[in-house]
Coordinates of C-alpha atoms and ligand atoms in Angstrom, one line a residue:
M10 CA 48.0 56.0 26.7
S11 CA 49.2 52.6 27.6
R12 CA 51.4 52.0 30.9
V13 CA 54.6 50.3 30.2
D14 CA 54.3 48.0 33.2
E15 CA 50.8 46.7 32.4
P16 CA 50.1 43.2 31.0
W17 CA 48.6 43.9 27.4
W18 CA 45.6 41.9 27.7
K19 CA 44.1 44.1 30.4
R20 CA 43.1 46.6 27.7
A21 CA 42.8 44.5 24.8
T22 CA 39.7 42.6 23.4
I23 CA 40.2 39.2 22.2
Y24 CA 38.2 37.9 19.1
Q25 CA 37.5 34.1 18.7
I26 CA 38.0 32.6 15.4
Y27 CA 36.3 29.2 14.5
P28 CA 38.4 28.7 11.4
R29 CA 35.8 26.2 9.8
S30 CA 33.1 29.0 9.8
F31 CA 34.9 32.1 9.2
A32 CA 36.1 32.5 5.6
D33 CA 36.7 30.0 2.9
S34 CA 39.2 30.9 0.2
D35 CA 39.3 27.8 -1.8
G36 CA 35.5 27.0 -2.4
D37 CA 35.4 23.6 -0.7
G38 CA 32.9 25.2 1.7
I39 CA 35.2 24.9 4.9
G40 CA 36.9 28.0 6.1
D41 CA 40.6 28.2 6.0
L42 CA 43.9 30.2 6.9
R43 CA 44.0 32.0 3.7
G44 CA 40.5 32.9 4.3
I45 CA 41.4 34.4 7.6
I46 CA 44.3 36.1 6.1
S47 CA 41.9 37.9 3.6
K48 CA 40.3 39.2 6.8
V49 CA 42.9 40.8 8.7
D50 CA 42.1 44.4 7.7
Y51 CA 38.5 43.7 8.9
L52 CA 40.0 42.4 12.3
A53 CA 42.2 45.4 12.5
E54 CA 39.2 47.9 12.0
L55 CA 37.3 46.3 14.8
G56 CA 40.3 47.2 17.0
I57 CA 40.9 44.0 18.8
G58 CA 44.3 43.3 20.5
A59 CA 44.4 39.7 19.8
V60 CA 42.6 36.7 17.9
W61 CA 42.2 33.4 19.9
L62 CA 42.1 30.6 17.0
S63 CA 40.4 27.2 17.6
P64 CA 42.1 24.3 16.2
I65 CA 43.7 24.2 12.8
Y66 CA 46.2 21.2 13.5
K67 CA 46.1 18.0 11.7
S68 CA 42.7 16.1 12.6
P69 CA 40.2 13.7 11.8
H70 CA 37.8 16.1 12.9
A71 CA 35.6 14.0 15.1
D72 CA 35.1 17.0 17.0
N73 CA 36.0 19.7 14.5
G74 CA 39.7 19.9 15.2
Y75 CA 39.4 19.3 19.2
D76 CA 40.7 15.9 18.5
I77 CA 44.3 16.6 17.5
A78 CA 46.4 13.9 15.4
D79 CA 49.6 16.0 15.1
Y80 CA 50.1 19.1 17.2
C81 CA 52.9 20.6 14.9
A82 CA 51.4 20.2 11.6
I83 CA 48.2 22.1 10.0
D84 CA 45.3 20.3 8.7
P85 CA 45.1 20.3 5.0
V86 CA 41.6 21.5 5.1
F87 CA 42.9 24.6 6.8
G88 CA 46.1 25.2 4.7
T89 CA 49.8 24.9 5.3
L90 CA 52.4 25.9 7.8
D91 CA 53.4 28.8 5.2
D92 CA 49.8 29.9 5.2
F93 CA 50.0 30.0 9.1
D94 CA 53.4 32.0 9.2
E95 CA 51.8 34.5 6.7
L96 CA 48.6 34.9 8.8
L97 CA 50.7 35.4 12.2
A98 CA 52.9 37.9 10.4
A99 CA 49.7 39.9 8.8
L100 CA 48.2 40.0 12.3
H101 CA 51.4 41.3 13.9
A102 CA 52.0 43.8 11.2
R103 CA 48.6 45.3 12.5
G104 CA 49.4 45.0 16.2
I105 CA 47.1 41.9 16.5
R106 CA 48.5 39.2 18.6
L107 CA 47.6 35.3 17.9
I108 CA 46.6 33.0 20.7
M109 CA 46.5 29.3 19.8
D110 CA 44.2 26.4 21.2
L111 CA 46.1 24.0 23.5
V112 CA 44.2 20.9 23.5
V113 CA 46.1 18.6 25.8
N114 CA 43.8 16.8 28.3
H115 CA 43.3 14.4 25.3
T116 CA 44.7 13.8 21.6
S117 CA 43.1 12.1 18.7
D118 CA 43.2 8.4 18.9
E119 CA 45.0 8.9 15.3
H120 CA 47.9 10.7 17.0
Q121 CA 51.4 8.6 16.8
W122 CA 51.5 8.6 20.6
F123 CA 48.1 6.8 21.1
K124 CA 48.9 4.4 18.1
E125 CA 52.0 3.5 19.7
S126 CA 50.4 3.4 23.3
R127 CA 47.4 0.9 21.8
S128 CA 50.0 -1.0 20.0
S129 CA 51.1 -3.4 22.9
K130 CA 50.7 -3.4 26.7
D131 CA 54.7 -3.1 26.8
D132 CA 55.1 -0.3 24.5
P133 CA 57.2 2.5 26.2
R134 CA 54.0 4.9 25.4
R135 CA 51.7 2.4 26.9
D136 CA 51.2 4.7 30.0
W137 CA 51.0 7.9 28.2
Y138 CA 47.1 7.1 28.4
W139 CA 44.7 5.7 30.9
W140 CA 44.8 1.8 30.3
R141 CA 42.8 -0.2 32.7
K142 CA 41.5 -3.7 33.1
G143 CA 37.7 -4.1 33.0
R144 CA 35.5 -5.5 35.6
T145 CA 33.7 -8.8 35.3
A146 CA 30.1 -8.6 35.5
P147 CA 28.0 -11.3 37.4
D148 CA 27.2 -13.2 33.9
G149 CA 30.8 -13.3 33.2
S150 CA 30.9 -10.4 30.7
S151 CA 33.4 -7.6 30.8
L152 CA 32.5 -4.2 32.3
P153 CA 34.5 -0.9 31.9
P154 CA 36.7 -0.1 34.8
N155 CA 34.2 2.4 36.3
D156 CA 30.8 3.7 35.4
W157 CA 31.7 7.1 34.4
G158 CA 29.7 8.8 31.4
S159 CA 31.5 10.7 28.7
F160 CA 30.4 14.2 28.0
F161 CA 29.4 13.1 24.4
S162 CA 27.0 10.2 25.5
G163 CA 28.0 6.7 26.4
P164 CA 30.6 5.3 28.7
A165 CA 33.7 7.2 29.3
W166 CA 35.7 3.8 28.4
T167 CA 36.2 2.1 25.1
L168 CA 37.5 -1.5 25.1
D169 CA 40.5 -2.3 22.9
P170 CA 39.9 -5.9 21.8
A171 CA 44.0 -6.3 21.1
S172 CA 44.9 -6.2 24.6
G173 CA 41.6 -6.8 26.3
E174 CA 42.3 -3.5 28.2
Y175 CA 39.8 -0.2 28.2
Y176 CA 41.1 3.4 27.7
L177 CA 39.6 6.3 29.3
H178 CA 38.0 9.1 27.1
L179 CA 35.9 11.8 28.8
F180 CA 34.9 13.2 25.5
A181 CA 34.4 11.0 22.4
P182 CA 36.2 7.4 21.9
K183 CA 38.2 9.5 19.3
Q184 CA 39.5 11.6 22.0
P185 CA 41.5 9.4 24.6
D186 CA 42.9 11.3 27.6
L187 CA 46.7 11.8 28.2
N188 CA 48.1 10.7 31.3
W189 CA 49.6 13.6 33.0
E190 CA 51.0 11.6 35.8
N191 CA 53.6 10.6 33.6
P192 CA 56.4 13.2 33.4
R193 CA 57.3 12.3 29.9
V194 CA 53.9 13.2 28.8
R195 CA 54.1 16.8 30.3
A196 CA 57.8 17.3 28.9
A197 CA 56.6 16.4 25.2
I198 CA 53.7 19.0 25.8
H199 CA 56.2 21.5 26.9
Q200 CA 58.4 20.8 24.0
M201 CA 55.6 21.3 21.7
M202 CA 54.5 24.6 23.2
K203 CA 57.9 25.8 22.8
W204 CA 57.8 25.0 19.2
W205 CA 54.7 27.2 18.8
I206 CA 56.4 30.0 20.9
D207 CA 59.4 29.9 18.8
R208 CA 57.3 30.3 15.5
G209 CA 56.1 33.6 17.1
V210 CA 52.6 33.0 18.8
D211 CA 51.7 35.1 21.7
G212 CA 49.9 32.6 24.0
F213 CA 47.5 29.7 24.5
R214 CA 43.7 29.1 25.2
M215 CA 43.9 25.9 27.1
D216 CA 41.1 23.4 26.4
V217 CA 39.4 21.8 29.6
I218 CA 42.7 22.3 31.4
N219 CA 41.4 21.8 34.9
Y220 CA 40.7 18.2 33.8
I221 CA 44.4 17.2 33.4
S222 CA 45.0 16.0 36.7
K223 CA 42.9 12.7 37.8
D224 CA 42.6 10.6 40.9
P225 CA 44.7 7.7 39.7
G226 CA 42.3 5.5 41.7
L227 CA 39.5 6.6 39.2
P228 CA 36.8 5.9 42.1
A229 CA 33.1 5.9 41.4
G230 CA 31.3 9.1 40.9
E231 CA 27.9 10.5 41.5
P232 CA 24.8 9.7 39.9
G233 CA 24.8 11.2 36.4
P234 CA 22.7 11.7 33.2
Q235 CA 21.8 8.5 31.0
G236 CA 22.5 6.1 34.2
Y237 CA 26.2 6.8 34.1
E238 CA 28.1 8.3 36.8
D239 CA 29.6 11.8 36.9
G240 CA 33.1 11.3 37.8
S241 CA 33.9 15.0 37.8
R242 CA 34.9 15.2 41.6
W243 CA 37.9 12.9 40.5
F244 CA 39.0 14.8 37.4
A245 CA 37.9 18.3 37.8
S246 CA 40.7 20.6 39.4
G247 CA 42.4 17.4 40.6
P248 CA 45.2 17.0 43.2
H249 CA 48.3 17.9 40.9
L250 CA 46.5 20.6 38.8
M251 CA 48.6 23.5 40.4
E252 CA 51.7 21.6 40.2
Y253 CA 51.4 20.9 36.5
L254 CA 50.5 24.3 35.6
Q255 CA 53.1 25.8 37.5
E256 CA 55.7 23.5 36.0
M257 CA 54.3 24.4 32.6
R258 CA 54.7 28.2 33.3
L259 CA 58.1 27.8 34.5
A260 CA 59.1 25.4 31.6
V261 CA 57.7 27.3 28.8
L262 CA 55.7 30.5 29.6
S263 CA 57.7 32.8 31.8
D264 CA 59.9 34.6 29.4
P265 CA 59.4 38.2 30.5
G266 CA 60.2 39.5 27.1
K267 CA 57.4 37.6 25.4
E268 CA 54.4 38.6 27.1
L269 CA 52.7 35.3 26.4
L270 CA 48.9 35.4 27.4
T271 CA 47.4 32.0 29.1
V272 CA 43.6 31.5 29.4
G273 CA 42.5 28.3 30.7
E274 CA 39.1 26.9 29.9
T275 CA 37.9 25.5 33.4
P276 CA 34.4 24.0 33.6
M277 CA 33.0 23.7 37.1
I278 CA 35.4 26.0 38.7
T279 CA 34.7 27.9 41.7
P280 CA 35.6 31.7 42.4
S281 CA 38.3 30.8 45.0
Q282 CA 39.9 28.1 42.7
A283 CA 39.8 30.7 39.9
A284 CA 41.6 33.4 42.1
Q285 CA 44.1 30.8 43.0
L286 CA 44.9 30.0 39.5
T287 CA 45.0 33.7 38.3
D288 CA 46.2 35.7 41.1
H289 CA 50.0 37.3 40.6
E290 CA 51.5 33.9 41.6
G291 CA 49.0 31.7 39.9
P292 CA 50.1 29.7 36.7
L293 CA 47.6 31.3 34.5
D294 CA 46.5 34.7 33.4
M295 CA 42.9 34.2 33.5
V296 CA 40.2 31.5 33.2
F297 CA 37.0 30.8 31.4
Q298 CA 34.6 30.1 34.1
F299 CA 31.2 28.6 33.4
E300 CA 29.0 29.6 36.3
H301 CA 26.8 32.3 34.1
V302 CA 26.4 30.1 30.9
N303 CA 25.1 27.2 33.0
L304 CA 22.5 28.9 35.2
D305 CA 19.8 27.4 32.9
Q306 CA 21.0 23.9 33.7
V307 CA 19.2 22.0 36.2
G308 CA 21.5 19.4 37.9
P309 CA 24.1 17.5 36.1
D310 CA 22.1 16.9 32.7
K311 CA 23.3 19.4 30.2
W312 CA 20.0 19.1 28.4
E313 CA 17.7 19.6 31.5
L314 CA 16.8 23.4 31.2
R315 CA 15.0 26.1 32.9
P316 CA 14.5 29.5 31.7
T317 CA 17.0 32.4 32.9
S318 CA 17.5 36.1 32.0
A319 CA 20.0 38.6 31.0
R320 CA 19.6 40.1 34.6
E321 CA 20.3 36.7 36.2
V322 CA 23.5 36.1 34.1
F323 CA 24.8 39.6 34.9
G324 CA 24.1 38.8 38.7
S325 CA 26.4 36.1 38.2
L326 CA 29.1 37.8 36.6
V327 CA 28.7 40.7 39.2
A328 CA 29.3 38.2 41.8
W329 CA 32.5 37.2 40.1
Q330 CA 33.6 40.7 40.0
H331 CA 33.4 40.7 43.8
A332 CA 34.8 37.5 44.1
L333 CA 38.2 38.1 42.2
G334 CA 38.4 41.6 43.2
D335 CA 41.7 42.6 42.4
R336 CA 43.2 39.1 43.1
G337 CA 42.9 37.3 39.9
W338 CA 41.5 38.4 36.7
N339 CA 38.3 37.7 34.9
S340 CA 37.4 36.5 31.3
L341 CA 34.4 38.0 29.9
Y342 CA 32.2 36.2 27.5
L343 CA 28.6 35.5 26.7
S344 CA 29.2 32.9 23.8
N345 CA 31.7 31.0 21.9
H346 CA 31.8 27.9 19.9
D347 CA 30.4 25.8 22.3
Q348 CA 27.6 28.1 23.8
P349 CA 24.5 29.6 21.8
R350 CA 24.6 32.9 20.2
Q351 CA 24.1 35.4 23.1
L352 CA 21.6 37.5 21.1
S353 CA 19.2 34.5 20.9
R354 CA 19.8 33.4 24.3
F355 CA 20.1 36.6 26.5
G356 CA 19.0 39.2 24.2
D357 CA 15.9 39.8 22.2
E358 CA 15.9 39.3 18.4
R359 CA 12.9 41.6 18.2
F360 CA 15.1 44.5 19.3
R361 CA 18.4 43.0 17.6
T362 CA 20.6 46.1 17.3
R363 CA 19.8 47.4 20.9
S364 CA 19.8 44.0 22.6
A365 CA 23.4 43.0 21.0
T366 CA 24.8 46.3 21.9
A367 CA 23.4 46.3 25.3
L368 CA 24.7 43.1 26.3
A369 CA 28.2 43.8 24.8
T370 CA 28.2 46.9 26.7
A371 CA 27.3 45.5 30.0
L372 CA 29.9 43.0 29.4
H373 CA 33.1 44.6 27.9
L374 CA 33.1 47.4 30.7
L375 CA 33.4 44.9 33.5
R376 CA 36.7 44.3 35.1
G377 CA 38.5 41.5 33.2
T378 CA 39.4 40.8 29.5
P379 CA 36.3 40.6 27.1
Y380 CA 36.1 37.9 24.3
V381 CA 34.0 38.3 21.1
F382 CA 33.0 35.1 19.2
Q383 CA 33.2 35.8 15.3
G384 CA 29.8 37.1 14.1
E385 CA 28.6 38.2 17.6
E386 CA 29.7 41.9 16.6
L387 CA 27.3 41.5 13.8
G388 CA 24.4 40.7 16.0
M389 CA 24.1 37.0 14.6
A390 CA 21.4 34.8 15.9
N391 CA 21.4 31.0 16.5
A392 CA 21.6 28.7 13.4
P393 CA 18.1 27.5 12.8
V394 CA 17.5 23.7 13.4
A395 CA 14.5 22.2 11.2
S396 CA 15.2 18.6 11.6
S397 CA 17.7 16.0 12.8
E398 CA 19.2 16.5 9.2
D399 CA 20.6 19.8 10.7
L400 CA 22.8 18.5 13.3
Y401 CA 26.6 18.5 12.6
D402 CA 28.0 18.7 16.2
I403 CA 29.2 15.2 17.8
E404 CA 27.6 16.1 21.2
S405 CA 24.2 16.8 19.5
R406 CA 24.2 13.7 17.1
N407 CA 25.2 11.3 19.8
H408 CA 22.6 12.8 22.3
F409 CA 20.1 12.8 19.8
A410 CA 20.6 9.0 18.9
T411 CA 20.9 7.8 22.4
A412 CA 17.8 9.9 23.6
V413 CA 15.5 8.9 20.8
A414 CA 16.6 5.3 21.3
A415 CA 15.8 5.6 24.9
G416 CA 12.3 6.7 23.9
S417 CA 12.5 10.5 24.1
D418 CA 10.3 12.5 21.7
P419 CA 12.8 13.7 18.7
D420 CA 11.1 17.0 18.5
G421 CA 11.6 17.6 22.1
V422 CA 15.3 17.1 21.9
L423 CA 15.5 19.2 18.7
E424 CA 13.8 21.9 20.7
V425 CA 16.2 21.7 23.6
F426 CA 19.1 21.8 20.9
R427 CA 17.6 25.3 19.7
L428 CA 18.3 26.5 23.1
K429 CA 21.5 25.0 24.0
G430 CA 23.2 23.0 21.2
R431 CA 26.7 23.8 20.0
D432 CA 25.7 24.0 16.5
N433 CA 23.8 27.3 17.3
P434 CA 26.9 29.5 17.2
R435 CA 29.0 27.6 14.3
S436 CA 26.9 28.6 11.1
P437 CA 29.2 30.5 8.8
M438 CA 30.3 34.0 9.2
Q439 CA 27.9 36.3 7.4
W440 CA 30.1 38.9 5.4
T441 CA 27.8 40.0 2.4
D442 CA 24.3 39.5 1.0
G443 CA 25.7 37.5 -1.9
P444 CA 25.9 33.6 -2.3
H445 CA 26.5 31.8 0.9
A446 CA 26.8 35.1 2.7
G447 CA 30.2 35.6 0.9
F448 CA 31.5 32.9 3.2
S449 CA 32.6 30.6 0.4
T450 CA 32.1 30.2 -3.3
G451 CA 31.1 26.5 -2.8
R452 CA 28.4 24.8 -0.6
P453 CA 29.1 25.6 3.1
W454 CA 29.8 22.5 5.3
M455 CA 26.8 23.9 7.4
P456 CA 24.0 26.0 5.9
V457 CA 24.3 30.0 6.3
N458 CA 21.7 31.5 8.4
P459 CA 19.0 32.7 6.1
D460 CA 18.8 36.1 7.9
Y461 CA 22.3 36.9 6.2
R462 CA 20.4 39.2 3.6
T463 CA 20.1 41.8 6.2
V464 CA 22.5 40.7 8.9
N465 CA 26.1 40.8 7.3
A466 CA 29.4 42.6 7.7
A467 CA 29.1 44.6 4.4
A468 CA 25.8 46.1 5.2
E469 CA 27.0 46.9 8.9
A470 CA 30.1 48.5 8.0
A471 CA 28.2 51.0 5.7
E472 CA 25.7 51.8 8.7
E473 CA 26.4 54.4 11.5
D474 CA 24.2 52.7 14.2
S475 CA 24.9 48.9 13.3
V476 CA 26.0 46.6 15.8
L477 CA 29.2 46.5 14.0
A478 CA 29.9 50.1 14.3
Y479 CA 29.0 49.9 18.1
Y480 CA 31.4 47.2 18.7
R481 CA 34.1 49.2 17.1
R482 CA 33.4 52.0 19.5
L483 CA 33.1 49.8 22.6
I484 CA 36.4 47.9 21.7
R485 CA 38.2 51.4 21.3
L486 CA 36.8 52.9 24.4
R487 CA 38.4 50.1 26.6
A488 CA 41.9 50.1 24.5
N489 CA 42.0 53.8 25.2
S490 CA 40.9 54.0 28.6
D491 CA 43.0 53.4 32.0
V492 CA 39.9 53.1 34.1
V493 CA 38.3 50.3 32.2
A494 CA 41.6 48.5 31.8
H495 CA 42.6 49.1 35.6
G496 CA 39.8 50.5 37.6
S497 CA 37.9 48.9 40.4
F498 CA 34.3 47.7 40.0
V499 CA 31.6 49.5 42.0
E500 CA 28.1 47.9 42.0
L501 CA 25.2 50.1 42.1
D502 CA 21.7 49.6 42.8
A503 CA 19.6 51.6 40.0
G504 CA 16.4 50.4 41.8
D505 CA 14.9 48.3 39.2
P506 CA 16.2 44.7 38.9
N507 CA 16.2 44.8 35.0
V508 CA 18.8 47.7 35.1
L509 CA 22.4 46.8 35.6
A510 CA 24.3 49.7 36.9
Y511 CA 28.0 49.9 37.9
R512 CA 30.9 52.6 38.2
R513 CA 34.6 51.9 37.1
E514 CA 37.1 53.9 39.2
L515 CA 40.6 54.8 39.1
G516 CA 42.1 57.5 41.1
S517 CA 40.3 60.7 39.8
E518 CA 38.8 58.9 36.9
S519 CA 35.2 57.5 36.8
L520 CA 32.9 55.7 34.3
L521 CA 29.3 55.0 35.0
V522 CA 27.6 52.2 33.0
V523 CA 23.8 51.8 33.0
V524 CA 22.1 49.2 31.1
N525 CA 18.5 48.1 30.5
L526 CA 18.6 44.5 30.2
S527 CA 15.0 44.4 29.1
G528 CA 12.6 44.9 26.3
E529 CA 10.6 47.6 28.4
V530 CA 11.1 51.3 29.0
R531 CA 12.4 51.7 32.5
S532 CA 12.9 54.7 34.7
I533 CA 16.0 55.2 36.9
R534 CA 17.4 57.9 38.9
L535 CA 20.6 59.0 37.4
G536 CA 21.7 61.2 40.1
D537 CA 21.5 58.5 42.8
L538 CA 24.2 56.5 40.7
L539 CA 26.9 59.2 41.3
P540 CA 29.7 58.9 43.9
P541 CA 29.3 60.8 47.2
E542 CA 31.2 63.7 45.9
G543 CA 28.7 64.3 43.1
G544 CA 30.1 65.2 39.4
Q545 CA 29.0 66.0 36.0
L546 CA 27.8 63.1 33.4
E547 CA 29.2 63.2 30.0
L548 CA 27.8 60.8 27.6
V549 CA 30.8 58.9 26.0
L550 CA 28.8 56.0 24.3
G551 CA 25.2 54.8 24.0
N552 CA 22.9 52.7 21.9
G553 CA 19.8 55.0 22.2
D554 CA 19.2 58.6 22.1
A555 CA 19.6 59.2 25.7
S556 CA 17.5 62.1 25.7
A557 CA 15.1 61.4 28.5
R558 CA 17.7 61.4 31.1
D559 CA 15.9 59.3 33.6
A560 CA 14.2 57.0 31.4
L561 CA 16.0 54.0 29.5
G562 CA 14.4 53.0 26.3
E563 CA 14.2 49.2 25.6
W564 CA 17.7 47.6 26.0
E565 CA 19.1 51.0 26.0
A566 CA 22.9 51.3 27.2
R567 CA 24.7 54.3 28.4
V568 CA 28.2 55.0 29.4
Y569 CA 29.1 58.3 31.1
R570 CA 32.3 59.7 31.9
L571 CA 32.2 61.5 35.3
T572 CA 33.7 64.9 35.7
S573 CA 34.1 67.2 38.6
Ligands
TEU18 O1 34.9 22.1 25.8 C1 34.6 21.5 26.9 C2 33.4 21.7 27.8 O2 33.5 21.4 28.9 C3 32.0 21.8 27.2 O3 31.7 23.2 27.2 C4 31.9 21.1 26.0 O4 31.5 21.8 24.9 C5 30.6 20.3 26.1 O5 29.4 20.9 25.7 C6 30.4 19.6 27.3 O6 28.8 19.1 27.3 C7 36.1 21.9 25.2 C8 35.8 22.6 23.8 O7 35.6 23.7 23.8 C9 34.9 21.9 23.2 O8 34.5 22.4 21.6 C10 35.5 20.5 22.9 O9 34.5 19.6 22.1 C11 35.8 20.0 24.4 O10 36.7 20.8 25.1 C12 36.7 18.7 23.9 O11 38.0 19.2 23.4

């Protein structure tokens, strides 16, 4: 079916593995590469085209591997380079590509580059990071160079007593920001990327890549949470972003024989910036934009929330379909290792199978490349948080300590984490109804969700109408369908705000998608959703009985092929 000239990722579904929580082969309670190797047939059966692997590099794990101490070494907790090569070969043998996580806005403070940089003001690597003198307060004490806050609570600067200067870290103090203004930094990153490409990897997911170009003046920002400033207008999509990414594309990514995929994680990005980054002259293939997952956020504080709905979230995704059109390309996601489980957040656990599959149908058949976060294909729910003992993520731990010290009610803070915290999606993958859900023979680093006795891969593999079985059909539908991979997007009005309806069209091919995004029965007029020339409807996928043509059951999704 596939066209020779198409990029492979237009019909592929990409599966994100968070290695710590996927499968543990050695019983230490932490997932590892050999664990992933033992599951490659599961991935092949799912029908995915590529795996995006969250970081497996050497790291002190202040931020679960998003703090890298050596880009060209595997952390011993995950295995060895030989294990890595074996995993890559096992995936390739099954036609699955491997996308690495490229975390180059910052390194770990334990990276050799930073150790050298911090060693003295005259070190040749001093300007590989952002070192600045502090300001003097009226009382003579030292203040950081500006008042920016970090994403993980507290200031974005840490004083290094040895030199008396501060270094910039947009995330934790253990994640110093690299200075991309320095061409030697850029060259070192290109070299490292080539090293992985030569090893055989198929592309990169680029962590907060739109933060790499900062205004070197590091000016004052806007008022932000916790009394700090939000400096994002000086570091998000900064002045040289395009230039640095074009340079990277030319230096390492442009070999046409390799078909490398690049997806940039780009918080705060607008549709026009996304189009510019991903159109046919743009430096990236696609970006992760954040608009739909931030609709529940009021203002600059991540933890100040308002209710939202699946319908509102899809309204935003539909606006992005129009905004990117056939210029640029969408990444389609509802959750990942930083976002809560989509079932708990946008679906309805009372209609677990129905709402999990409805959300997937609505998302996957849009124009763009869909991403599945491990366990989503089982309908996994948010990890329960009973007390502050259940906080594992650095962002939540730091915020809890800061907010409670400032007088917030601890239970109130925990309640917000249940809605938005990053621990929610990180509980171990549920493989079986056996001990620790078959994730590990030892005590998992984070508890397994108690619902594993019913929600697990083994049980769902044996059922015809499970979430897993449905995902397999949905992923194959995209893989085998030109209209899903390449067709245009036509928004439809089903006459009910809870019903999402759209058509995908390519030449004479047409697909109609109708999804009830609510837990109540809804009536529709299917005939009104046909194109002007009319046509016959053939049901190709659905999660309900579809018997009452003009009534959609709770969270019912239907996909029709239109034939003349
Ligand atoms: O995340 C960056 C990001 O902007 C947020 O989604 C982040 O999760 C945080 O919630 C801000 O409030 C990326 C990674 O995906 C994340 O896991 C890392 O912690 C972060 O960068 C730093 O590398």
